[in-house]
Coordinates of C-alpha atoms in Angstrom, one line a residue:
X2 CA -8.7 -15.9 -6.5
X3 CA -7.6 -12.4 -5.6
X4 CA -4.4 -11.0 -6.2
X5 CA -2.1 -8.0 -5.2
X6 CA 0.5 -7.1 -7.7
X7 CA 2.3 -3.9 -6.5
X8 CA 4.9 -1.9 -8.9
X9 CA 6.6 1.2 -8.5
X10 CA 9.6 0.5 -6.4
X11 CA 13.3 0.9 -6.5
X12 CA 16.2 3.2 -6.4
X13 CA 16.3 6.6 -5.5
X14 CA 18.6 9.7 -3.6
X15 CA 17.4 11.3 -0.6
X16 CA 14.8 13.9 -1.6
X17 CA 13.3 12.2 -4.6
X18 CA 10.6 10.4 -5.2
X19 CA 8.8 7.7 -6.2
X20 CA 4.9 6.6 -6.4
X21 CA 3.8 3.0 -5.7
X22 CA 1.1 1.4 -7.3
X23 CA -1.2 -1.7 -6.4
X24 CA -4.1 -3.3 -8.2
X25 CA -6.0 -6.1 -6.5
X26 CA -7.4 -8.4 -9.6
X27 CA -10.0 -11.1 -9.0
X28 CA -13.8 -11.9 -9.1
X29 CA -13.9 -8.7 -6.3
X30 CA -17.1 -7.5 -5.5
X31 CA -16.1 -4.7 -3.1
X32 CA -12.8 -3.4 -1.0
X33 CA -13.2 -2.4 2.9
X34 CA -9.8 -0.4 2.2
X35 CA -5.9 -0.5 1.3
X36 CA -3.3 0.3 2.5
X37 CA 0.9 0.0 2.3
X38 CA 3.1 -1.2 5.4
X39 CA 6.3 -1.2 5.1
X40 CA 9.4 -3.4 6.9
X41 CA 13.0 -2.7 7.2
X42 CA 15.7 -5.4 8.2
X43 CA 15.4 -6.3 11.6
X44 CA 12.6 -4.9 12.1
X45 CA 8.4 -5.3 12.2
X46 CA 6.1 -4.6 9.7
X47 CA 4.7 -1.6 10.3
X48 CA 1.4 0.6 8.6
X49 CA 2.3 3.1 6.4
X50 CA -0.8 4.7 4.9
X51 CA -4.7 3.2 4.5
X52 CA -7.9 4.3 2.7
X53 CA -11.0 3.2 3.1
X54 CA -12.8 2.8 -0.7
X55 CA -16.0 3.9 0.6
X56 CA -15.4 7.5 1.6
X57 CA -12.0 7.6 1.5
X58 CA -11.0 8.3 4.9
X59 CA -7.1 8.1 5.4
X60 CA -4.4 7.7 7.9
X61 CA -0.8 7.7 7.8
X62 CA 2.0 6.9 10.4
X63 CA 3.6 10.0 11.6
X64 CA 6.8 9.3 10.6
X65 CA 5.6 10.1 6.7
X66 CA 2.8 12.5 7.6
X67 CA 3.5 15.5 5.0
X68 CA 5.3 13.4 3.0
X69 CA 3.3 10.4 1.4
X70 CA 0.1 10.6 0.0
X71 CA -2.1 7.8 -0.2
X72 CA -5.2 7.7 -3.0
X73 CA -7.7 5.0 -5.0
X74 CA -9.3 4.4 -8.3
X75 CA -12.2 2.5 -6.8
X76 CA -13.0 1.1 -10.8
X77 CA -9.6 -0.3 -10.6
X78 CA -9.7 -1.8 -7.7
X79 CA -6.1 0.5 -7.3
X80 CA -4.5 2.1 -4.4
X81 CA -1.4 4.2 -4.9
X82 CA 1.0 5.8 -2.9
X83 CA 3.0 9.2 -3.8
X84 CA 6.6 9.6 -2.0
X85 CA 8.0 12.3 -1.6
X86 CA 11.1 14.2 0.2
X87 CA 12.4 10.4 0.2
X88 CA 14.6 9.3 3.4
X89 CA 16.7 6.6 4.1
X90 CA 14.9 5.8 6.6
X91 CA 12.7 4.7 4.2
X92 CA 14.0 2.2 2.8
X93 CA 12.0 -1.1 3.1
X94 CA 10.3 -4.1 1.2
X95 CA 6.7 -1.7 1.1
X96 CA 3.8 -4.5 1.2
X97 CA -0.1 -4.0 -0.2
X98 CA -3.0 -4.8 2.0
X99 CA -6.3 -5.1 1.5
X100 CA -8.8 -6.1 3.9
X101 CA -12.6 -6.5 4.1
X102 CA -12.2 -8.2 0.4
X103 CA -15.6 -9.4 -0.5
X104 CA -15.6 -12.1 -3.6
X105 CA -18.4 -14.5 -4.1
X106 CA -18.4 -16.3 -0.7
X107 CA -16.1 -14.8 1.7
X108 CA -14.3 -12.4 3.2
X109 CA -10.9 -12.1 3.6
X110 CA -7.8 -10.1 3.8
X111 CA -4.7 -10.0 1.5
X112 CA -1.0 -9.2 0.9
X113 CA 1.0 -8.5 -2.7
X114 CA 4.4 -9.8 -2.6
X115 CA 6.4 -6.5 -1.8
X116 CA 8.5 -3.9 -3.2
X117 CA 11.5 -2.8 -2.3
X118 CA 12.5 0.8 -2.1
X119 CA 15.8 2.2 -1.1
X120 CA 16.7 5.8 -0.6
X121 CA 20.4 6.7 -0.6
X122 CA 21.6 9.0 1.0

């Protein structure tokens, strides 16, 4: 069974930072990509930033273009996710995907559990 477990978030003042991490455990035998969306109260879940494991091809919503920056450690099965110049529009339960999962016989997408960030202004 695969799993998502996703660390990094919290509290932080308008300007900061703060870099997520996820690590996808399981019997995984490759990773199409990952990614983080992101959803505030009230409103829909929403990409944030994705990478493909292969060659690392990325793209980010515009909103944090310049901002976040979105990397991999393909041996760790790890995606991670550097904030910076931290808004409050931010703030959000920030969700890991991964998708294309291959494990011994499927293929399948997944979620971690979420974690919350909130930027105070």
């Amino acid at each position: 069974q695969v799993q998502l477990v996703e660390s990094g978030g919290g509290l932080v003042q308008a300007g900061g930072s703060l870099r997520l991490s996820c690590a996808a455990s399981g019997r995984i035998f490759s990773i199409n990509a990952m990614g983080w969306y992101r959803q505030a109260p009230g409103k829909q879940r929403e990409l944030v930033a994705r990478i493909t494991f292969r060659g690392g091809s990325t793209n980010y919503a515009d909103s944090v273009k310049g901002r976040f920056t979105i990397s991999r450690d393909n041996a760790k099965n790890t995606v991670y996710l550097q904030m910076n110049s931290l808004k409050p529009e931010d703030t959000a339960v920030y969700f890991c995907n991964a998708d294309g999962v291959i494990t011994m016989n499927r293929e399948m997408d997944y979620w971690g559990k979420g974690t919350l960030v909130t930027v105070s202004s």
